[in-house]
């Protein structure tokens, strides 16, 4: 048995992050596998599951429908095992995570992200009643601006329709 070849073959499976195979004398084999963890759903030709590195794991399954959904992406090769994450996706997922840490999104978390263009990301909450607009290159600044006015926004939360964080040094809200 060629252990190196066997280890490489295991590592080609989309759900396997790393694999190692070694002999245990006198007659054993030890196999260690580190699985990829489903992180988000991404709509390409159909909805796929991807890990936090942007690797496609396979088609969506019913037990993973609660993962965040990413739309607006055009990937050339949507085969399991391929990396589809570009900078906008990574930045957007980090922004989604940071927004969901804020108190105002605890009961109504952001659960989908639409990449409209290289300069516009739209986040949508679970209840589909609040949209948050951002520019991928200004995420840190946008989050700081939002934190400065969050008390005012939370007072208007029941009627809130959108928060636009895509302007420099400005937060626009609509009720």
Tab-separated table of N, CA and C in Angstrom:
chain	number	residue	atom	x	y	z
A	1	UNK	N	0.846	-1.183	0.000
A	1	UNK	CA	0.000	0.000	0.000
A	1	UNK	C	0.892	1.246	0.000
A	2	UNK	N	0.686	2.122	-0.971
A	2	UNK	CA	1.437	3.374	-1.074
A	2	UNK	C	0.724	4.414	-0.191
A	3	UNK	N	1.245	4.623	1.018
A	3	UNK	CA	0.584	5.492	1.987
A	3	UNK	C	0.526	6.949	1.527
A	4	UNK	N	1.575	7.416	0.867
A	4	UNK	CA	1.605	8.792	0.382
A	4	UNK	C	0.516	9.004	-0.680
A	5	UNK	N	0.411	8.072	-1.595
A	5	UNK	CA	-0.604	8.155	-2.655
A	5	UNK	C	-2.011	8.085	-2.047
A	6	UNK	N	-2.196	7.219	-1.077
A	6	UNK	CA	-3.485	7.065	-0.398
A	6	UNK	C	-3.868	8.351	0.337
A	7	UNK	N	-2.897	8.965	1.009
A	7	UNK	CA	-3.128	10.223	1.721
A	7	UNK	C	-3.523	11.333	0.754
A	8	UNK	N	-2.832	11.436	-0.372
A	8	UNK	CA	-3.156	12.449	-1.385
A	8	UNK	C	-4.534	12.208	-1.982
A	9	UNK	N	-4.890	10.971	-2.190
A	9	UNK	CA	-6.209	10.627	-2.744
A	9	UNK	C	-7.319	11.050	-1.771
A	10	UNK	N	-7.122	10.792	-0.486
A	10	UNK	CA	-8.109	11.230	0.514
A	10	UNK	C	-8.271	12.746	0.506
A	11	UNK	N	-7.173	13.468	0.392
A	11	UNK	CA	-7.185	14.931	0.450
A	11	UNK	C	-7.872	15.568	-0.755
A	12	UNK	N	-8.118	14.821	-1.812
A	12	UNK	CA	-8.812	15.385	-2.976
A	12	UNK	C	-10.320	15.480	-2.767
A	13	UNK	N	-10.838	14.802	-1.752
A	13	UNK	CA	-12.279	14.870	-1.483
A	13	UNK	C	-12.625	16.268	-0.966
A	14	UNK	N	-13.687	16.907	-1.504
A	14	UNK	CA	-14.010	18.289	-1.119
A	14	UNK	C	-14.241	18.495	0.384
A	15	UNK	N	-14.744	17.505	1.080
A	15	UNK	CA	-15.047	17.662	2.502
A	15	UNK	C	-13.828	17.445	3.395
A	16	UNK	N	-12.702	17.014	2.830
A	16	UNK	CA	-11.510	16.736	3.624
A	16	UNK	C	-10.524	17.889	3.482
A	17	UNK	N	-10.179	18.498	4.618
A	17	UNK	CA	-9.217	19.596	4.634
A	17	UNK	C	-7.790	19.049	4.596
A	18	UNK	N	-7.497	18.129	5.494
A	18	UNK	CA	-6.187	17.474	5.498
A	18	UNK	C	-6.362	15.995	5.821
A	19	UNK	N	-5.418	15.210	5.331
A	19	UNK	CA	-5.429	13.771	5.614
A	19	UNK	C	-3.986	13.290	5.763
A	20	UNK	N	-3.788	12.416	6.715
A	20	UNK	CA	-2.466	11.792	6.858
A	20	UNK	C	-2.671	10.307	7.145
A	21	UNK	N	-1.786	9.528	6.556
A	21	UNK	CA	-1.843	8.071	6.723
A	21	UNK	C	-0.445	7.600	7.108
A	22	UNK	N	-0.373	6.761	8.160
A	22	UNK	CA	0.933	6.221	8.563
A	22	UNK	C	0.767	4.787	9.050
A	23	UNK	N	1.860	4.080	8.933
A	23	UNK	CA	1.884	2.689	9.403
A	23	UNK	C	2.023	2.643	10.919
A	24	UNK	N	1.355	1.669	11.505
A	24	UNK	CA	1.502	1.378	12.923
A	24	UNK	C	1.913	-0.098	12.979
A	25	UNK	N	3.177	-0.332	13.355
A	25	UNK	CA	3.695	-1.697	13.347
A	25	UNK	C	3.117	-2.505	14.490
A	26	UNK	N	2.831	-3.754	14.282
A	26	UNK	CA	3.300	-4.563	13.175
A	26	UNK	C	2.345	-4.586	11.967
A	27	UNK	N	1.029	-4.443	12.172
A	27	UNK	CA	0.136	-4.642	11.027
A	27	UNK	C	-0.970	-3.587	10.934
A	28	UNK	N	-0.749	-2.396	11.442
A	28	UNK	CA	-1.823	-1.410	11.451
A	28	UNK	C	-1.561	-0.200	10.567
A	29	UNK	N	-2.620	0.538	10.344
A	29	UNK	CA	-2.549	1.807	9.613
A	29	UNK	C	-3.353	2.832	10.398
A	30	UNK	N	-2.758	4.000	10.612
A	30	UNK	CA	-3.422	5.089	11.319
A	30	UNK	C	-3.801	6.164	10.285
A	31	UNK	N	-5.075	6.505	10.234
A	31	UNK	CA	-5.569	7.521	9.297
A	31	UNK	C	-6.137	8.674	10.112
A	32	UNK	N	-5.636	9.885	9.866
A	32	UNK	CA	-6.150	11.085	10.521
A	32	UNK	C	-6.731	11.999	9.451
A	33	UNK	N	-7.962	12.438	9.669
A	33	UNK	CA	-8.651	13.309	8.717
A	33	UNK	C	-9.180	14.523	9.457
A	34	UNK	N	-8.950	15.695	8.869
A	34	UNK	CA	-9.546	16.923	9.379
A	34	UNK	C	-10.576	17.364	8.344
A	35	UNK	N	-11.839	17.375	8.761
A	35	UNK	CA	-12.932	17.727	7.852
A	35	UNK	C	-13.052	19.230	7.660
A	36	UNK	N	-13.560	19.609	6.505
A	36	UNK	CA	-13.929	21.010	6.276
A	36	UNK	C	-15.256	21.251	6.968
A	37	UNK	N	-15.449	22.458	7.471
A	37	UNK	CA	-16.671	22.787	8.207
A	37	UNK	C	-17.554	23.674	7.339
A	38	UNK	N	-18.800	23.273	7.114
A	38	UNK	CA	-19.711	24.112	6.327
A	38	UNK	C	-19.844	25.486	6.983
A	39	UNK	N	-19.714	26.537	6.182
A	39	UNK	CA	-19.697	27.892	6.713
A	39	UNK	C	-20.817	28.761	6.142
A	40	UNK	N	-21.113	28.576	4.857
A	40	UNK	CA	-22.131	29.402	4.213
A	40	UNK	C	-22.688	28.650	3.006
A	41	UNK	N	-23.838	29.139	2.540
A	41	UNK	CA	-24.416	28.661	1.288
A	41	UNK	C	-24.135	29.738	0.248
A	42	UNK	N	-23.880	29.329	-0.978
A	42	UNK	CA	-23.591	30.291	-2.029
A	42	UNK	C	-24.369	29.892	-3.281
A	43	UNK	N	-25.080	30.880	-3.834
A	43	UNK	CA	-25.889	30.612	-5.028
A	43	UNK	C	-25.044	30.874	-6.262
A	44	UNK	N	-24.779	29.817	-7.003
A	44	UNK	CA	-24.055	29.906	-8.274
A	44	UNK	C	-25.027	29.395	-9.339
A	45	UNK	N	-24.720	28.295	-9.990
A	45	UNK	CA	-25.686	27.682	-10.897
A	45	UNK	C	-26.847	27.081	-10.094
A	46	UNK	N	-26.559	26.654	-8.883
A	46	UNK	CA	-27.531	26.216	-7.874
A	46	UNK	C	-26.924	26.571	-6.533
A	47	UNK	N	-27.587	26.272	-5.457
A	47	UNK	CA	-27.048	26.616	-4.143
A	47	UNK	C	-26.078	25.521	-3.682
A	48	UNK	N	-24.871	25.972	-3.326
A	48	UNK	CA	-23.806	25.082	-2.864
A	48	UNK	C	-23.458	25.428	-1.415
A	49	UNK	N	-22.788	24.507	-0.761
A	49	UNK	CA	-22.240	24.732	0.568
A	49	UNK	C	-20.749	25.002	0.396
A	50	UNK	N	-20.228	25.998	1.156
A	50	UNK	CA	-18.794	26.262	1.113
A	50	UNK	C	-18.254	26.362	2.530
A	51	UNK	N	-16.950	26.142	2.664
A	51	UNK	CA	-16.311	26.283	3.974
A	51	UNK	C	-15.811	27.713	4.144
A	52	UNK	N	-15.156	27.996	5.274
A	52	UNK	CA	-14.712	29.368	5.546
A	52	UNK	C	-13.506	29.779	4.699
A	53	UNK	N	-12.954	28.878	3.904
A	53	UNK	CA	-11.880	29.219	2.968
A	53	UNK	C	-12.428	29.478	1.566
A	54	UNK	N	-13.728	29.276	1.378
A	54	UNK	CA	-14.332	29.479	0.062
A	54	UNK	C	-14.326	28.242	-0.808
A	55	UNK	N	-14.020	27.077	-0.240
A	55	UNK	CA	-14.002	25.827	-0.990
A	55	UNK	C	-15.430	25.280	-1.064
A	56	UNK	N	-15.882	24.977	-2.283
A	56	UNK	CA	-17.211	24.384	-2.449
A	56	UNK	C	-17.187	22.937	-1.968
A	57	UNK	N	-18.149	22.606	-1.112
A	57	UNK	CA	-18.210	21.260	-0.557
A	57	UNK	C	-19.198	20.379	-1.299
A	58	UNK	N	-20.193	20.986	-1.918
A	58	UNK	CA	-21.204	20.221	-2.642
A	58	UNK	C	-22.516	20.963	-2.637
A	59	UNK	N	-23.564	20.341	-3.178
A	59	UNK	CA	-24.867	21.001	-3.224
A	59	UNK	C	-25.475	21.154	-1.830
A	60	UNK	N	-26.361	22.119	-1.702
A	60	UNK	CA	-27.058	22.374	-0.436
A	60	UNK	C	-27.850	21.135	-0.023
A	61	UNK	N	-27.866	20.878	1.270
A	61	UNK	CA	-28.677	19.799	1.823
A	61	UNK	C	-29.640	20.382	2.844
A	62	UNK	N	-30.719	19.683	3.114
A	62	UNK	CA	-31.783	20.216	3.971
A	62	UNK	C	-31.315	20.522	5.391
A	63	UNK	N	-30.295	19.848	5.882
A	63	UNK	CA	-29.836	20.095	7.253
A	63	UNK	C	-28.906	21.311	7.354
A	64	UNK	N	-28.577	21.958	6.227
A	64	UNK	CA	-27.668	23.111	6.256
A	64	UNK	C	-28.326	24.394	5.736
A	65	UNK	N	-29.644	24.439	5.708
A	65	UNK	CA	-30.343	25.609	5.165
A	65	UNK	C	-30.285	26.822	6.082
A	66	UNK	N	-29.830	26.665	7.305
A	66	UNK	CA	-29.739	27.801	8.225
A	66	UNK	C	-28.415	28.567	8.092
A	67	UNK	N	-27.506	28.074	7.287
A	67	UNK	CA	-26.246	28.785	7.061
A	67	UNK	C	-26.517	30.075	6.284
A	68	UNK	N	-25.665	31.104	6.448
A	68	UNK	CA	-25.850	32.343	5.688
A	68	UNK	C	-25.825	32.069	4.183
A	69	UNK	N	-26.605	32.858	3.437
A	69	UNK	CA	-26.687	32.701	1.982
A	69	UNK	C	-25.980	33.862	1.294
A	70	UNK	N	-25.151	33.550	0.313
A	70	UNK	CA	-24.444	34.547	-0.480
A	70	UNK	C	-24.981	34.469	-1.906
A	71	UNK	N	-25.392	35.610	-2.450
A	71	UNK	CA	-25.872	35.663	-3.830
A	71	UNK	C	-25.120	36.758	-4.580
A	72	UNK	N	-25.324	36.787	-5.888
A	72	UNK	CA	-24.708	37.821	-6.714
A	72	UNK	C	-23.323	37.470	-7.205
A	73	UNK	N	-22.903	36.229	-7.048
A	73	UNK	CA	-21.567	35.789	-7.439
A	73	UNK	C	-21.647	35.049	-8.771
A	74	UNK	N	-20.666	35.285	-9.591
A	74	UNK	CA	-20.557	34.544	-10.841
A	74	UNK	C	-19.230	33.797	-10.815
A	75	UNK	N	-19.311	32.498	-10.616
A	75	UNK	CA	-18.104	31.666	-10.581
A	75	UNK	C	-18.029	30.861	-11.866
A	76	UNK	N	-16.834	30.739	-12.399
A	76	UNK	CA	-16.651	30.009	-13.650
A	76	UNK	C	-16.753	28.500	-13.451
A	77	UNK	N	-16.220	28.018	-12.338
A	77	UNK	CA	-16.178	26.579	-12.134
A	77	UNK	C	-16.775	26.248	-10.772
A	78	UNK	N	-18.022	25.816	-10.777
A	78	UNK	CA	-18.719	25.556	-9.517
A	78	UNK	C	-18.709	24.073	-9.144
A	79	UNK	N	-17.579	23.444	-9.344
A	79	UNK	CA	-17.435	22.032	-8.981
A	79	UNK	C	-16.970	21.923	-7.530
A	80	UNK	N	-17.464	20.914	-6.787
A	80	UNK	CA	-16.980	20.701	-5.422
A	80	UNK	C	-15.460	20.566	-5.398
A	81	UNK	N	-14.852	21.208	-4.402
A	81	UNK	CA	-13.405	21.202	-4.261
A	81	UNK	C	-12.754	22.470	-4.790
A	82	UNK	N	-13.484	23.253	-5.596
A	82	UNK	CA	-12.927	24.496	-6.139
A	82	UNK	C	-13.128	25.647	-5.171
A	83	UNK	N	-12.204	26.588	-5.199
A	83	UNK	CA	-12.290	27.787	-4.366
A	83	UNK	C	-13.003	28.880	-5.157
A	84	UNK	N	-14.092	29.412	-4.592
A	84	UNK	CA	-14.859	30.466	-5.261
A	84	UNK	C	-14.820	31.779	-4.498
A	85	UNK	N	-14.136	31.805	-3.376
A	85	UNK	CA	-14.136	33.009	-2.544
A	85	UNK	C	-13.178	34.045	-3.109
A	86	UNK	N	-13.714	35.221	-3.386
A	86	UNK	CA	-12.858	36.334	-3.753
A	86	UNK	C	-12.858	37.312	-2.577
A	87	UNK	N	-12.186	38.411	-2.746
A	87	UNK	CA	-12.033	39.359	-1.646
A	87	UNK	C	-13.376	39.906	-1.150
A	88	UNK	N	-14.320	40.144	-2.069
A	88	UNK	CA	-15.627	40.666	-1.666
A	88	UNK	C	-16.359	39.680	-0.753
A	89	UNK	N	-16.296	38.401	-1.086
A	89	UNK	CA	-16.968	37.393	-0.260
A	89	UNK	C	-16.351	37.348	1.131
A	90	UNK	N	-15.035	37.298	1.207
A	90	UNK	CA	-14.360	37.219	2.499
A	90	UNK	C	-14.671	38.456	3.334
A	91	UNK	N	-14.525	39.634	2.748
A	91	UNK	CA	-14.839	40.871	3.474
A	91	UNK	C	-16.306	40.902	3.900
A	92	UNK	N	-17.183	40.492	2.995
A	92	UNK	CA	-18.615	40.497	3.306
A	92	UNK	C	-18.969	39.560	4.453
A	93	UNK	N	-18.377	38.371	4.468
A	93	UNK	CA	-18.651	37.429	5.557
A	93	UNK	C	-18.122	37.947	6.885
A	94	UNK	N	-16.958	38.606	6.853
A	94	UNK	CA	-16.433	39.200	8.080
A	94	UNK	C	-17.357	40.314	8.560
A	95	UNK	N	-17.839	41.137	7.627
A	95	UNK	CA	-18.758	42.218	7.995
A	95	UNK	C	-20.054	41.650	8.564
A	96	UNK	N	-20.585	40.585	7.941
A	96	UNK	CA	-21.810	39.950	8.441
A	96	UNK	C	-21.606	39.460	9.867
A	97	UNK	N	-20.481	38.837	10.103
A	97	UNK	CA	-20.157	38.346	11.448
A	97	UNK	C	-20.122	39.505	12.446
A	98	UNK	N	-19.426	40.597	12.085
A	98	UNK	CA	-19.310	41.746	12.990
A	98	UNK	C	-20.654	42.428	13.221
A	99	UNK	N	-21.471	42.540	12.198
A	99	UNK	CA	-22.803	43.130	12.373
A	99	UNK	C	-23.649	42.283	13.319
A	100	UNK	N	-23.566	40.965	13.168
A	100	UNK	CA	-24.369	40.078	14.019
A	100	UNK	C	-23.908	40.063	15.469
A	101	UNK	N	-22.729	40.604	15.752
A	101	UNK	CA	-22.278	40.745	17.140
A	101	UNK	C	-22.955	41.930	17.834
A	102	UNK	N	-23.505	42.858	17.053
A	102	UNK	CA	-24.168	44.034	17.617
A	102	UNK	C	-25.513	43.649	18.226
A	103	UNK	N	-25.853	44.299	19.312
A	103	UNK	CA	-27.086	43.995	20.041
A	103	UNK	C	-28.329	44.088	19.162
A	104	UNK	N	-28.375	45.065	18.277
A	104	UNK	CA	-29.585	45.276	17.483
A	104	UNK	C	-29.881	44.129	16.512
A	105	UNK	N	-28.898	43.283	16.235
A	105	UNK	CA	-29.108	42.160	15.326
A	105	UNK	C	-29.187	40.814	16.043
A	106	UNK	N	-29.262	40.832	17.375
A	106	UNK	CA	-29.318	39.569	18.125
A	106	UNK	C	-30.607	38.794	17.838
A	107	UNK	N	-31.753	39.477	17.861
A	107	UNK	CA	-33.037	38.797	17.644
A	107	UNK	C	-33.382	38.662	16.169
A	108	UNK	N	-32.780	39.486	15.345
A	108	UNK	CA	-33.053	39.480	13.909
A	108	UNK	C	-31.713	39.546	13.168
A	109	UNK	N	-30.949	38.434	13.199
A	109	UNK	CA	-29.593	38.474	12.643
A	109	UNK	C	-29.573	38.603	11.119
A	110	UNK	N	-28.464	39.106	10.647
A	110	UNK	CA	-28.252	39.156	9.202
A	110	UNK	C	-27.930	37.743	8.759
A	111	UNK	N	-28.661	37.278	7.734
A	111	UNK	CA	-28.435	35.909	7.309
A	111	UNK	C	-28.220	35.756	5.814
A	112	UNK	N	-28.260	36.856	5.068
A	112	UNK	CA	-27.922	36.737	3.655
A	112	UNK	C	-27.152	37.959	3.190
A	113	UNK	N	-26.377	37.741	2.149
A	113	UNK	CA	-25.511	38.789	1.613
A	113	UNK	C	-25.589	38.713	0.098
A	114	UNK	N	-25.904	39.855	-0.519
A	114	UNK	CA	-25.948	39.922	-1.981
A	114	UNK	C	-24.834	40.856	-2.437
A	115	UNK	N	-23.949	40.342	-3.262
A	115	UNK	CA	-22.865	41.165	-3.792
A	115	UNK	C	-23.369	41.749	-5.104
A	116	UNK	N	-23.804	43.004	-5.013
A	116	UNK	CA	-24.411	43.684	-6.159
A	116	UNK	C	-23.356	44.045	-7.202
A	117	UNK	N	-22.196	44.497	-6.747
A	117	UNK	CA	-21.086	44.858	-7.631
A	117	UNK	C	-19.823	44.883	-6.779
A	118	UNK	N	-18.705	45.218	-7.382
A	118	UNK	CA	-17.443	45.300	-6.637
A	118	UNK	C	-17.496	46.403	-5.585
A	119	UNK	N	-18.485	47.319	-5.710
A	119	UNK	CA	-18.556	48.447	-4.777
A	119	UNK	C	-19.812	48.440	-3.922
A	120	UNK	N	-20.594	47.358	-3.919
A	120	UNK	CA	-21.843	47.368	-3.153
A	120	UNK	C	-22.193	45.971	-2.659
A	121	UNK	N	-22.369	45.848	-1.353
A	121	UNK	CA	-22.850	44.614	-0.726
A	121	UNK	C	-24.136	44.964	0.009
A	122	UNK	N	-25.130	44.103	-0.129
A	122	UNK	CA	-26.406	44.299	0.561
A	122	UNK	C	-26.615	43.119	1.503
A	123	UNK	N	-26.808	43.423	2.779
A	123	UNK	CA	-27.094	42.411	3.788
A	123	UNK	C	-28.588	42.450	4.092
A	124	UNK	N	-29.167	41.302	4.374
A	124	UNK	CA	-30.591	41.212	4.680
A	124	UNK	C	-30.777	40.403	5.956
A	125	UNK	N	-31.638	40.903	6.849
A	125	UNK	CA	-31.854	40.212	8.118
A	125	UNK	C	-32.758	38.996	7.948
A	126	UNK	N	-32.793	38.183	8.971
A	126	UNK	CA	-33.568	36.938	8.964
A	126	UNK	C	-35.040	37.185	8.639
A	127	UNK	N	-35.626	38.205	9.250
A	127	UNK	CA	-37.034	38.508	9.016
A	127	UNK	C	-37.256	39.292	7.728
A	128	UNK	N	-36.188	39.527	6.977
A	128	UNK	CA	-36.225	40.210	5.679
A	128	UNK	C	-36.766	41.637	5.755
A	129	UNK	N	-36.718	42.240	6.935
A	129	UNK	CA	-37.290	43.574	7.081
A	129	UNK	C	-36.253	44.689	7.160
A	130	UNK	N	-34.978	44.359	7.342
A	130	UNK	CA	-33.939	45.387	7.416
A	130	UNK	C	-32.824	45.023	6.424
A	131	UNK	N	-32.449	46.012	5.611
A	131	UNK	CA	-31.319	45.865	4.689
A	131	UNK	C	-30.185	46.757	5.188
A	132	UNK	N	-28.952	46.300	5.008
A	132	UNK	CA	-27.770	47.087	5.345
A	132	UNK	C	-26.903	47.127	4.088
A	133	UNK	N	-26.560	48.342	3.655
A	133	UNK	CA	-25.733	48.531	2.472
A	133	UNK	C	-24.317	48.913	2.903
A	134	UNK	N	-23.317	48.339	2.208
A	134	UNK	CA	-21.920	48.641	2.500
A	134	UNK	C	-21.098	48.599	1.230
A	135	UNK	N	-19.937	49.222	1.301
A	135	UNK	CA	-18.940	49.120	0.242
A	135	UNK	C	-17.832	48.212	0.762
A	136	UNK	N	-17.413	47.205	-0.009
A	136	UNK	CA	-16.410	46.250	0.482
A	136	UNK	C	-15.113	46.889	0.963
A	137	UNK	N	-14.672	47.959	0.342
A	137	UNK	CA	-13.414	48.578	0.727
A	137	UNK	C	-13.499	49.463	1.948
A	138	UNK	N	-14.723	49.682	2.476
A	138	UNK	CA	-14.912	50.594	3.615
A	138	UNK	C	-15.556	49.913	4.822
A	139	UNK	N	-15.430	48.629	4.938
A	139	UNK	CA	-16.171	47.900	5.970
A	139	UNK	C	-15.785	48.333	7.380
A	140	UNK	N	-14.505	48.424	7.683
A	140	UNK	CA	-14.091	48.807	9.040
A	140	UNK	C	-14.598	50.204	9.390
A	141	UNK	N	-14.429	51.136	8.470
A	141	UNK	CA	-14.899	52.502	8.694
A	141	UNK	C	-16.421	52.532	8.856
A	142	UNK	N	-17.120	51.769	8.037
A	142	UNK	CA	-18.579	51.711	8.109
A	142	UNK	C	-19.056	51.179	9.454
A	143	UNK	N	-18.391	50.130	9.946
A	143	UNK	CA	-18.771	49.561	11.244
A	143	UNK	C	-18.537	50.569	12.373
A	144	UNK	N	-17.423	51.306	12.305
A	144	UNK	CA	-17.159	52.337	13.318
A	144	UNK	C	-18.236	53.413	13.288
A	145	UNK	N	-18.626	53.852	12.090
A	145	UNK	CA	-19.681	54.861	11.961
A	145	UNK	C	-21.003	54.344	12.506
A	146	UNK	N	-21.309	53.097	12.245
A	146	UNK	CA	-22.553	52.508	12.741
A	146	UNK	C	-22.567	52.466	14.262
A	147	UNK	N	-21.471	52.087	14.875
A	147	UNK	CA	-21.393	52.012	16.337
A	147	UNK	C	-21.616	53.385	16.970
A	148	UNK	N	-21.157	54.436	16.298
A	148	UNK	CA	-21.344	55.795	16.829
A	148	UNK	C	-22.812	56.201	16.906
A	149	UNK	N	-23.638	55.688	16.008
A	149	UNK	CA	-25.046	56.113	15.964
A	149	UNK	C	-26.017	54.986	16.317
A	150	UNK	N	-25.498	53.897	16.824
A	150	UNK	CA	-26.341	52.717	17.031
A	150	UNK	C	-27.471	52.952	18.036
A	151	UNK	N	-27.237	53.771	19.059
A	151	UNK	CA	-28.302	54.036	20.034
A	151	UNK	C	-29.503	54.695	19.366
A	152	UNK	N	-29.256	55.633	18.495
A	152	UNK	CA	-30.330	56.310	17.773
A	152	UNK	C	-31.054	55.334	16.854
A	153	UNK	N	-30.300	54.506	16.173
A	153	UNK	CA	-30.907	53.537	15.249
A	153	UNK	C	-31.761	52.535	16.007
A	154	UNK	N	-31.288	52.053	17.149
A	154	UNK	CA	-32.039	51.056	17.916
A	154	UNK	C	-33.375	51.604	18.401
A	155	UNK	N	-33.460	52.899	18.659
A	155	UNK	CA	-34.733	53.501	19.071
A	155	UNK	C	-35.752	53.438	17.943
A	156	UNK	N	-35.292	53.484	16.709
A	156	UNK	CA	-36.170	53.442	15.543
A	156	UNK	C	-36.277	52.051	14.920
A	157	UNK	N	-35.718	51.060	15.577
A	157	UNK	CA	-35.613	49.722	14.997
A	157	UNK	C	-36.941	49.112	14.536
A	158	UNK	N	-38.041	49.246	15.260
A	158	UNK	CA	-39.278	48.610	14.782
A	158	UNK	C	-39.714	49.096	13.396
A	159	UNK	N	-39.378	50.334	13.053
A	159	UNK	CA	-39.789	50.886	11.762
A	159	UNK	C	-38.645	50.945	10.753
A	160	UNK	N	-37.509	50.439	11.106
A	160	UNK	CA	-36.314	50.562	10.280
A	160	UNK	C	-36.440	49.734	9.005
A	161	UNK	N	-36.151	50.367	7.860
A	161	UNK	CA	-36.165	49.666	6.576
A	161	UNK	C	-34.756	49.364	6.096
A	162	UNK	N	-33.867	50.359	6.179
A	162	UNK	CA	-32.496	50.107	5.764
A	162	UNK	C	-31.514	51.025	6.470
A	163	UNK	N	-30.262	50.561	6.493
A	163	UNK	CA	-29.122	51.333	6.993
A	163	UNK	C	-28.113	51.350	5.850
A	164	UNK	N	-27.752	52.532	5.401
A	164	UNK	CA	-26.779	52.649	4.316
A	164	UNK	C	-25.460	53.151	4.885
A	165	UNK	N	-24.464	52.272	4.869
A	165	UNK	CA	-23.136	52.578	5.416
A	165	UNK	C	-22.107	52.759	4.299
A	166	UNK	N	-22.578	53.005	3.096
A	166	UNK	CA	-21.661	53.061	1.962
A	166	UNK	C	-21.090	54.456	1.697
A	167	UNK	N	-21.429	55.429	2.543
A	167	UNK	CA	-20.895	56.784	2.383
A	167	UNK	C	-19.772	57.021	3.381
A	168	UNK	N	-18.831	57.849	3.001
A	168	UNK	CA	-17.717	58.170	3.887
A	168	UNK	C	-18.217	59.080	5.001
A	169	UNK	N	-17.968	58.696	6.260
A	169	UNK	CA	-18.332	59.479	7.443
A	169	UNK	C	-19.810	59.812	7.532
A	170	UNK	N	-20.665	58.907	7.053
A	170	UNK	CA	-22.090	59.181	7.091
A	170	UNK	C	-22.853	57.857	7.211
A	171	UNK	N	-23.936	57.869	8.001
A	171	UNK	CA	-24.837	56.741	8.115
A	171	UNK	C	-26.208	57.237	7.711
A	172	UNK	N	-26.821	56.590	6.736
A	172	UNK	CA	-28.156	56.971	6.278
A	172	UNK	C	-29.113	55.866	6.689
A	173	UNK	N	-30.214	56.254	7.328
A	173	UNK	CA	-31.227	55.264	7.707
A	173	UNK	C	-32.575	55.668	7.114
A	174	UNK	N	-33.433	54.698	6.923
A	174	UNK	CA	-34.780	54.968	6.437
A	174	UNK	C	-35.766	54.200	7.293
A	175	UNK	N	-36.822	54.890	7.682
A	175	UNK	CA	-37.896	54.248	8.461
A	175	UNK	C	-39.083	54.018	7.559
